[in-house]
Every structure is written in structure tokens, then in C-alpha cells.
PDB file of N, CA and C in Angstrom:
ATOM      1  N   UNK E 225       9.480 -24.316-148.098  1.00 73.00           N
ATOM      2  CA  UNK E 225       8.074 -24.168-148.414  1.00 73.00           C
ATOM      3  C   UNK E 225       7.727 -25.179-149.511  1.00 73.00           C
ATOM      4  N   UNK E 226       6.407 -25.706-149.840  1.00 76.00           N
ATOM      5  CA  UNK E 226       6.027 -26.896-150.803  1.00 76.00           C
ATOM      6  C   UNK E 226       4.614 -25.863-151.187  1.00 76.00           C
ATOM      7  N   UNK E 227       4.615 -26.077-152.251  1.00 74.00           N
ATOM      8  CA  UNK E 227       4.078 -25.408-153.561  1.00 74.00           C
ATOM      9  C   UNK E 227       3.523 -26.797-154.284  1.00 74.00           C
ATOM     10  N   UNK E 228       2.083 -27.361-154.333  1.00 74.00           N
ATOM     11  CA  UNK E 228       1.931 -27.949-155.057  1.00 74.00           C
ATOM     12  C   UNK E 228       1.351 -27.529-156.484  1.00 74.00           C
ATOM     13  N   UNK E 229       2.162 -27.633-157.176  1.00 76.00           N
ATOM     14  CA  UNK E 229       2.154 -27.491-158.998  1.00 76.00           C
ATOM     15  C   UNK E 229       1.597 -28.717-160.044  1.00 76.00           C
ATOM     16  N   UNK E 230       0.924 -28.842-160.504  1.00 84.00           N
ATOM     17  CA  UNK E 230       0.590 -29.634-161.944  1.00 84.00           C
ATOM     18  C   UNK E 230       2.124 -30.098-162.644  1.00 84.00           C
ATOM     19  N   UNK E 231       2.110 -31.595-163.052  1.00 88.00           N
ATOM     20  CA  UNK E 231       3.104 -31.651-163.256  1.00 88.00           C
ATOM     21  C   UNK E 231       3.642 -31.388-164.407  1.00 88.00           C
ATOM     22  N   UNK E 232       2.594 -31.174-165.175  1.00 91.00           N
ATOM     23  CA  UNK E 232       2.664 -30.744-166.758  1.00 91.00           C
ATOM     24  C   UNK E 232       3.254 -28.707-166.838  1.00 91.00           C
ATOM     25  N   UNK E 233       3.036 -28.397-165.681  1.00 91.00           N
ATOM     26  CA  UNK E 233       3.677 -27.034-165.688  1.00 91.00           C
ATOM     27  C   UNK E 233       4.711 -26.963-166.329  1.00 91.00           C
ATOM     28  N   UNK E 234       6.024 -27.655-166.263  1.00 93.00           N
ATOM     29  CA  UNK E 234       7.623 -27.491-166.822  1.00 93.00           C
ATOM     30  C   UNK E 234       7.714 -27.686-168.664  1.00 93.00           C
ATOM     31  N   UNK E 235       6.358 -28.596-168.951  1.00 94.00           N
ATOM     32  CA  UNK E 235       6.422 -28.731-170.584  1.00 94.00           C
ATOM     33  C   UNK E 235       6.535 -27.437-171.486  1.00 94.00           C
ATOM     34  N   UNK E 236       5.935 -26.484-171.283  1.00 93.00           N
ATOM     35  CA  UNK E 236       5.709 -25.305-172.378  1.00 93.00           C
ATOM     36  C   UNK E 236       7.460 -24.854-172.051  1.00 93.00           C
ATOM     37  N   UNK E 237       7.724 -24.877-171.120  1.00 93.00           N
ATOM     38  CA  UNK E 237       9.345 -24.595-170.969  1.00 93.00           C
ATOM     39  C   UNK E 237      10.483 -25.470-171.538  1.00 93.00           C
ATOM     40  N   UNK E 238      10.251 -26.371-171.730  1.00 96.00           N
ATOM     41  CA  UNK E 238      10.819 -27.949-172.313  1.00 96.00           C
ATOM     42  C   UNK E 238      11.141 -27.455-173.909  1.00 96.00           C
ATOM     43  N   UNK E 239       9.751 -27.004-174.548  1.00 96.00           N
ATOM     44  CA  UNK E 239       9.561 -26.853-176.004  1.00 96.00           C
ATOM     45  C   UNK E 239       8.597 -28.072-175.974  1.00 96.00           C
ATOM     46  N   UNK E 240       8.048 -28.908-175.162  1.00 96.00           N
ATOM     47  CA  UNK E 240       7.153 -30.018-175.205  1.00 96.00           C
ATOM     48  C   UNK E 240       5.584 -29.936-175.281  1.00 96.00           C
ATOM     49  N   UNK E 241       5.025 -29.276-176.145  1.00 95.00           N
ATOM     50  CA  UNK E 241       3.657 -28.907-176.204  1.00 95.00           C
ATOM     51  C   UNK E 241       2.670 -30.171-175.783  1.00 95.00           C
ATOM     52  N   UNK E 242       1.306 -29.337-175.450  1.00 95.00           N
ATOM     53  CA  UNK E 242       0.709 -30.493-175.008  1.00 95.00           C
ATOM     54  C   UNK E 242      -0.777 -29.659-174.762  1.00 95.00           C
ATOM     55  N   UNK E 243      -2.095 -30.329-174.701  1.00 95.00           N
ATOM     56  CA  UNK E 243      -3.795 -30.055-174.895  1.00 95.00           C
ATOM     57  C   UNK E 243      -4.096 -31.243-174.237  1.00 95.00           C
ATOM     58  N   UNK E 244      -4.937 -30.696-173.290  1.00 94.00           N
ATOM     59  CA  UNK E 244      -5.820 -31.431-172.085  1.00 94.00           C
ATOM     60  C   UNK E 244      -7.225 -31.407-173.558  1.00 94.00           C
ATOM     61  N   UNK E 245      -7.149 -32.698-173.604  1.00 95.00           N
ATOM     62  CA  UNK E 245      -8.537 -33.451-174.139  1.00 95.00           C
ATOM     63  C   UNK E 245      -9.118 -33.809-173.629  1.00 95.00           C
ATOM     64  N   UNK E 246     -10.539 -33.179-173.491  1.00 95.00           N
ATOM     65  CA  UNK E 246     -11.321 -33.744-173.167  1.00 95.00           C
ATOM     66  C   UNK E 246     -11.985 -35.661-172.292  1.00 95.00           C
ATOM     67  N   UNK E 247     -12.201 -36.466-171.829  1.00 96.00           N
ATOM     68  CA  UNK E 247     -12.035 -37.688-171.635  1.00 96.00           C
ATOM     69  C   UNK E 247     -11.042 -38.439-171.870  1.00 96.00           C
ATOM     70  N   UNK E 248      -9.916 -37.429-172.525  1.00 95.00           N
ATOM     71  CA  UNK E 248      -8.633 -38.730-171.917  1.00 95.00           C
ATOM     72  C   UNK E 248      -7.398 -37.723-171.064  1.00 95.00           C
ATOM     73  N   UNK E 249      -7.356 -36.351-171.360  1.00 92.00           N
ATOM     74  CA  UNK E 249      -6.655 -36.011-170.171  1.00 92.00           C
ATOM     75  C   UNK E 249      -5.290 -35.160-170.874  1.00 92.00           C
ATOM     76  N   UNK E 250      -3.776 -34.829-170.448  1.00 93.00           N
ATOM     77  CA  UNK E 250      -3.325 -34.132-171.301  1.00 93.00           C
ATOM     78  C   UNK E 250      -2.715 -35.287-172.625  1.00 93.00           C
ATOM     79  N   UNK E 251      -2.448 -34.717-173.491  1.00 95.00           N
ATOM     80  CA  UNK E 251      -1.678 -34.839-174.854  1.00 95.00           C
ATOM     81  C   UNK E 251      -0.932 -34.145-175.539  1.00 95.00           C
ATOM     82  N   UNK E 252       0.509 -34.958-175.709  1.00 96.00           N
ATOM     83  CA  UNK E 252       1.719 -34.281-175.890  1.00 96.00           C
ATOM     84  C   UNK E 252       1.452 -34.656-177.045  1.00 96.00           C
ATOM     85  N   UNK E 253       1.625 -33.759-177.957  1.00 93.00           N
ATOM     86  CA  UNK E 253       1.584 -33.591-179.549  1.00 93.00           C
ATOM     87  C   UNK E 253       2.360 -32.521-179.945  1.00 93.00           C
ATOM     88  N   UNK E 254       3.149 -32.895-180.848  1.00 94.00           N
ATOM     89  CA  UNK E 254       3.953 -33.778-181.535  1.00 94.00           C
ATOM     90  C   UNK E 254       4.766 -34.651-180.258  1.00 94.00           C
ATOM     91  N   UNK E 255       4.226 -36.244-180.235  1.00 95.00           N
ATOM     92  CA  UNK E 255       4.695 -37.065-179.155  1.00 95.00           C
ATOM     93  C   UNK E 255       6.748 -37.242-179.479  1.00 95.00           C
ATOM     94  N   UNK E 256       7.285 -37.159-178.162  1.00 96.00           N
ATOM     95  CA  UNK E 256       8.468 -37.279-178.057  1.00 96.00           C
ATOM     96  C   UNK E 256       8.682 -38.715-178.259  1.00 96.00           C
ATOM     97  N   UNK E 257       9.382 -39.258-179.420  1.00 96.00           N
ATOM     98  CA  UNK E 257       9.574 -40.529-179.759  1.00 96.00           C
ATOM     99  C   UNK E 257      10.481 -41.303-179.694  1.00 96.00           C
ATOM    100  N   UNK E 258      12.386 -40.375-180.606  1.00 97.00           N
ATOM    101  CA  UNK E 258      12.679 -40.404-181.308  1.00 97.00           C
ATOM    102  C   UNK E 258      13.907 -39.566-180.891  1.00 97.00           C
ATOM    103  N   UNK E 259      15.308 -39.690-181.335  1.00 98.00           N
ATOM    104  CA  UNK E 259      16.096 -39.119-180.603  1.00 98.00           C
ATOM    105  C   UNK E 259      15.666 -37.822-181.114  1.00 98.00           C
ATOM    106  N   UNK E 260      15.825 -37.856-182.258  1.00 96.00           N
ATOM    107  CA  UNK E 260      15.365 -36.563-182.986  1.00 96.00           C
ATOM    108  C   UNK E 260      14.565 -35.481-181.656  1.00 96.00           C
ATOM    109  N   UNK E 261      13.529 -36.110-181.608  1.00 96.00           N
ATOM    110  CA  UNK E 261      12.417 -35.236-180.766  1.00 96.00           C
ATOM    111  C   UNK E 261      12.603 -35.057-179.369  1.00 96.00           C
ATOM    112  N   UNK E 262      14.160 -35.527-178.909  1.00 97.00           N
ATOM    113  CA  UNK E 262      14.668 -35.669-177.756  1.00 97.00           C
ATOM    114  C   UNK E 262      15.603 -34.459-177.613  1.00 97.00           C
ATOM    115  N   UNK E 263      16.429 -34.377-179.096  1.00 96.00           N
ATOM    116  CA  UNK E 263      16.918 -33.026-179.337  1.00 96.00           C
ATOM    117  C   UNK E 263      16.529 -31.573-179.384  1.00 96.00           C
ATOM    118  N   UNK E 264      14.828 -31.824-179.735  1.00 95.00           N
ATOM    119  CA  UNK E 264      14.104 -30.557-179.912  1.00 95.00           C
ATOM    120  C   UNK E 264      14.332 -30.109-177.928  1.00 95.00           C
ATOM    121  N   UNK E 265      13.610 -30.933-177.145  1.00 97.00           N
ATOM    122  CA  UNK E 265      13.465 -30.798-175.913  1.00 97.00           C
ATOM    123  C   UNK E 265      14.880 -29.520-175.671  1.00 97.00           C
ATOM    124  N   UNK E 266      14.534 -28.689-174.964  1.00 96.00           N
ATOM    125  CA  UNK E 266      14.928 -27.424-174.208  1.00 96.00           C
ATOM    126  C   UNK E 266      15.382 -28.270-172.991  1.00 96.00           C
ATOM    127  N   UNK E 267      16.440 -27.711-172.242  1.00 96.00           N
ATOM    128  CA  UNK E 267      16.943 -27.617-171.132  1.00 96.00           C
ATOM    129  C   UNK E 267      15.591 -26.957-169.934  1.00 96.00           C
ATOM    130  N   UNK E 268      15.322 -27.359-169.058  1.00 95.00           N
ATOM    131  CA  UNK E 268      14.341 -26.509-168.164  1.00 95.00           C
ATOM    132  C   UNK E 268      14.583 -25.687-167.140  1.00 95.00           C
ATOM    133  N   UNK E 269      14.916 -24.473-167.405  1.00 94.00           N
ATOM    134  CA  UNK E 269      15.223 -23.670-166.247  1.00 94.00           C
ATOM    135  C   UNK E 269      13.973 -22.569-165.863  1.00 94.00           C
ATOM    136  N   UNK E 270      13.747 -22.806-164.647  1.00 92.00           N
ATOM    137  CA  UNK E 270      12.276 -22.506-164.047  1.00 92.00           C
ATOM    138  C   UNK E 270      12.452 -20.767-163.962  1.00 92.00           C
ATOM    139  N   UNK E 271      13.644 -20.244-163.840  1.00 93.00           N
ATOM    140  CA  UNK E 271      13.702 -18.632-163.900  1.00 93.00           C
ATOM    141  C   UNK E 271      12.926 -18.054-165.024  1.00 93.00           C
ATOM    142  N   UNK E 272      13.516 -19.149-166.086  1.00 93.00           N
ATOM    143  CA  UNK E 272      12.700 -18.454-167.568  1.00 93.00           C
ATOM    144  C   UNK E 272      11.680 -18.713-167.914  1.00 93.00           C
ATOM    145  N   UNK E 273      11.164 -20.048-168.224  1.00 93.00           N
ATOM    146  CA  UNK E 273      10.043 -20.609-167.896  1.00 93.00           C
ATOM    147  C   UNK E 273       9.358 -20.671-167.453  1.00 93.00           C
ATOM    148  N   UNK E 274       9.149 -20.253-166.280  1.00 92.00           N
ATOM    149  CA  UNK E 274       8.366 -20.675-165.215  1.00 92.00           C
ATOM    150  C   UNK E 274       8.563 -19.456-163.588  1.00 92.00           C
ATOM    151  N   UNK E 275       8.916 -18.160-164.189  1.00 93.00           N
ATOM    152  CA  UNK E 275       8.829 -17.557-163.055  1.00 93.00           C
ATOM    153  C   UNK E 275       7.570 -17.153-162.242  1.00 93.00           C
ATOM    154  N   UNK E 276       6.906 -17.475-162.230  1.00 92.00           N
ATOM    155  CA  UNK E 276       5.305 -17.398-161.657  1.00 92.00           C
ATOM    156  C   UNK E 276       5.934 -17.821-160.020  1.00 92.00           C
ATOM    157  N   UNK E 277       6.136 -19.193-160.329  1.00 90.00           N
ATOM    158  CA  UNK E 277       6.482 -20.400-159.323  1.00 90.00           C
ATOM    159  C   UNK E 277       7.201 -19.535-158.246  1.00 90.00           C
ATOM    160  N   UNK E 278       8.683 -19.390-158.711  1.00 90.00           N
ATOM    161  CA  UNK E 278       9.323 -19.101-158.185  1.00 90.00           C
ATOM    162  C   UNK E 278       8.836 -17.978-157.429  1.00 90.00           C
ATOM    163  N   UNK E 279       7.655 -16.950-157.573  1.00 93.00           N
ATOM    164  CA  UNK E 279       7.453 -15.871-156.867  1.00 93.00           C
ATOM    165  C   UNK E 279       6.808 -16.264-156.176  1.00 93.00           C
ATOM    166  N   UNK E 280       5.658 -17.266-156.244  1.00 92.00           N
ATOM    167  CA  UNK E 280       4.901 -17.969-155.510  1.00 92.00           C
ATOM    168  C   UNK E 280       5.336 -18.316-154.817  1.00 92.00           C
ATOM    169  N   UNK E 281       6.377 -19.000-154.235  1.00 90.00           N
ATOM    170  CA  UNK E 281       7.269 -19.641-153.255  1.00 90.00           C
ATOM    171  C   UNK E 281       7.952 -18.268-152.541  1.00 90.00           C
ATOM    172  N   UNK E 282       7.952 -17.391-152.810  1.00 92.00           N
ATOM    173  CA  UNK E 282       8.883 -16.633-152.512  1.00 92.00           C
ATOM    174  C   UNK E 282       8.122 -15.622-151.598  1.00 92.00           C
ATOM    175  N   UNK E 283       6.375 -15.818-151.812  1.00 94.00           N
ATOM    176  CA  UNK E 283       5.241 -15.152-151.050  1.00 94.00           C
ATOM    177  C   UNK E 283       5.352 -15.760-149.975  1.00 94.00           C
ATOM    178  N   UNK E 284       4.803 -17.305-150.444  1.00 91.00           N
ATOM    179  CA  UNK E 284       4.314 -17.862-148.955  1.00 91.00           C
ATOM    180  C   UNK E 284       5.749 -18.315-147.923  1.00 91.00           C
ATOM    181  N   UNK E 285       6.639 -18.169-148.825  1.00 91.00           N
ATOM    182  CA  UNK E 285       7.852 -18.155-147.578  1.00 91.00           C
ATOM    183  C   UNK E 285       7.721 -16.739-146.519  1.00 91.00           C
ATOM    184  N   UNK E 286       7.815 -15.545-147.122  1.00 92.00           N
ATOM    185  CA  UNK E 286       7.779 -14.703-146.349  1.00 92.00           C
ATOM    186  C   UNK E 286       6.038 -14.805-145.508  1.00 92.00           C
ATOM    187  N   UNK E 287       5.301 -15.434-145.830  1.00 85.00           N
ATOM    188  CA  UNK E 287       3.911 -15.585-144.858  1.00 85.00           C
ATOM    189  C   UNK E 287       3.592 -16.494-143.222  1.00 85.00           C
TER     190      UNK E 287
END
């Protein structure tokens, strides 16, 4: 099954925050630069993060 998702969905799971501004669109703030800010970044596992998805997929499969 294909589930089209926003691709910015997986960030709040990352630890990668981010605000859709107005006329320019999203913005990752505090921007990932820096190894440092490479370290903050979370591993992404969509069970924890992101179980919405996974049920979503799990509807329209059985449909």
C-alpha cells in the first residue's frame, strides 16, 4: 500500500524541530549545522514517532 505523507512528518521524531512560515515555507530552527547538532538528531523509528502512519497503512491495506 502507498500512503502519501509530508515529508517533514519524520522531523518531530528526529528531535529536529521545525515552523511552516508563512511565504517561505517550513523552517528548521535550531538549523542542523554542525556535528554537534548532528548528535542531538534521534534515531527515527516510525513505531514511536510516528504511529498514526503505521495504522493508516494498516486501514487501507485491509480496504
Amino acid at each position: 500500500v502507498i500512503l502519501f505523507s509530508d515529508i517533514l512528518t519524520p522531523l518531530p521524531g528526529m528531535n529536529i524541530p521545525f515552523d511552516i512560515v508563512k511565504g517561505k515555507g517550513p523552517i528548521i530552527d535550531p538549523q542542523v549545522r554542525t556535528a554537534a547538532d548532528v548528535e542531538n538528531v534521534v534515531e527515527f523509528c516510525p513505531e514511536e514517532a510516528v504511529p498514526y502512519v503505521g495504522e493508516a497503512l494498516r486501514i487501507l491495506r485491509s480496504e
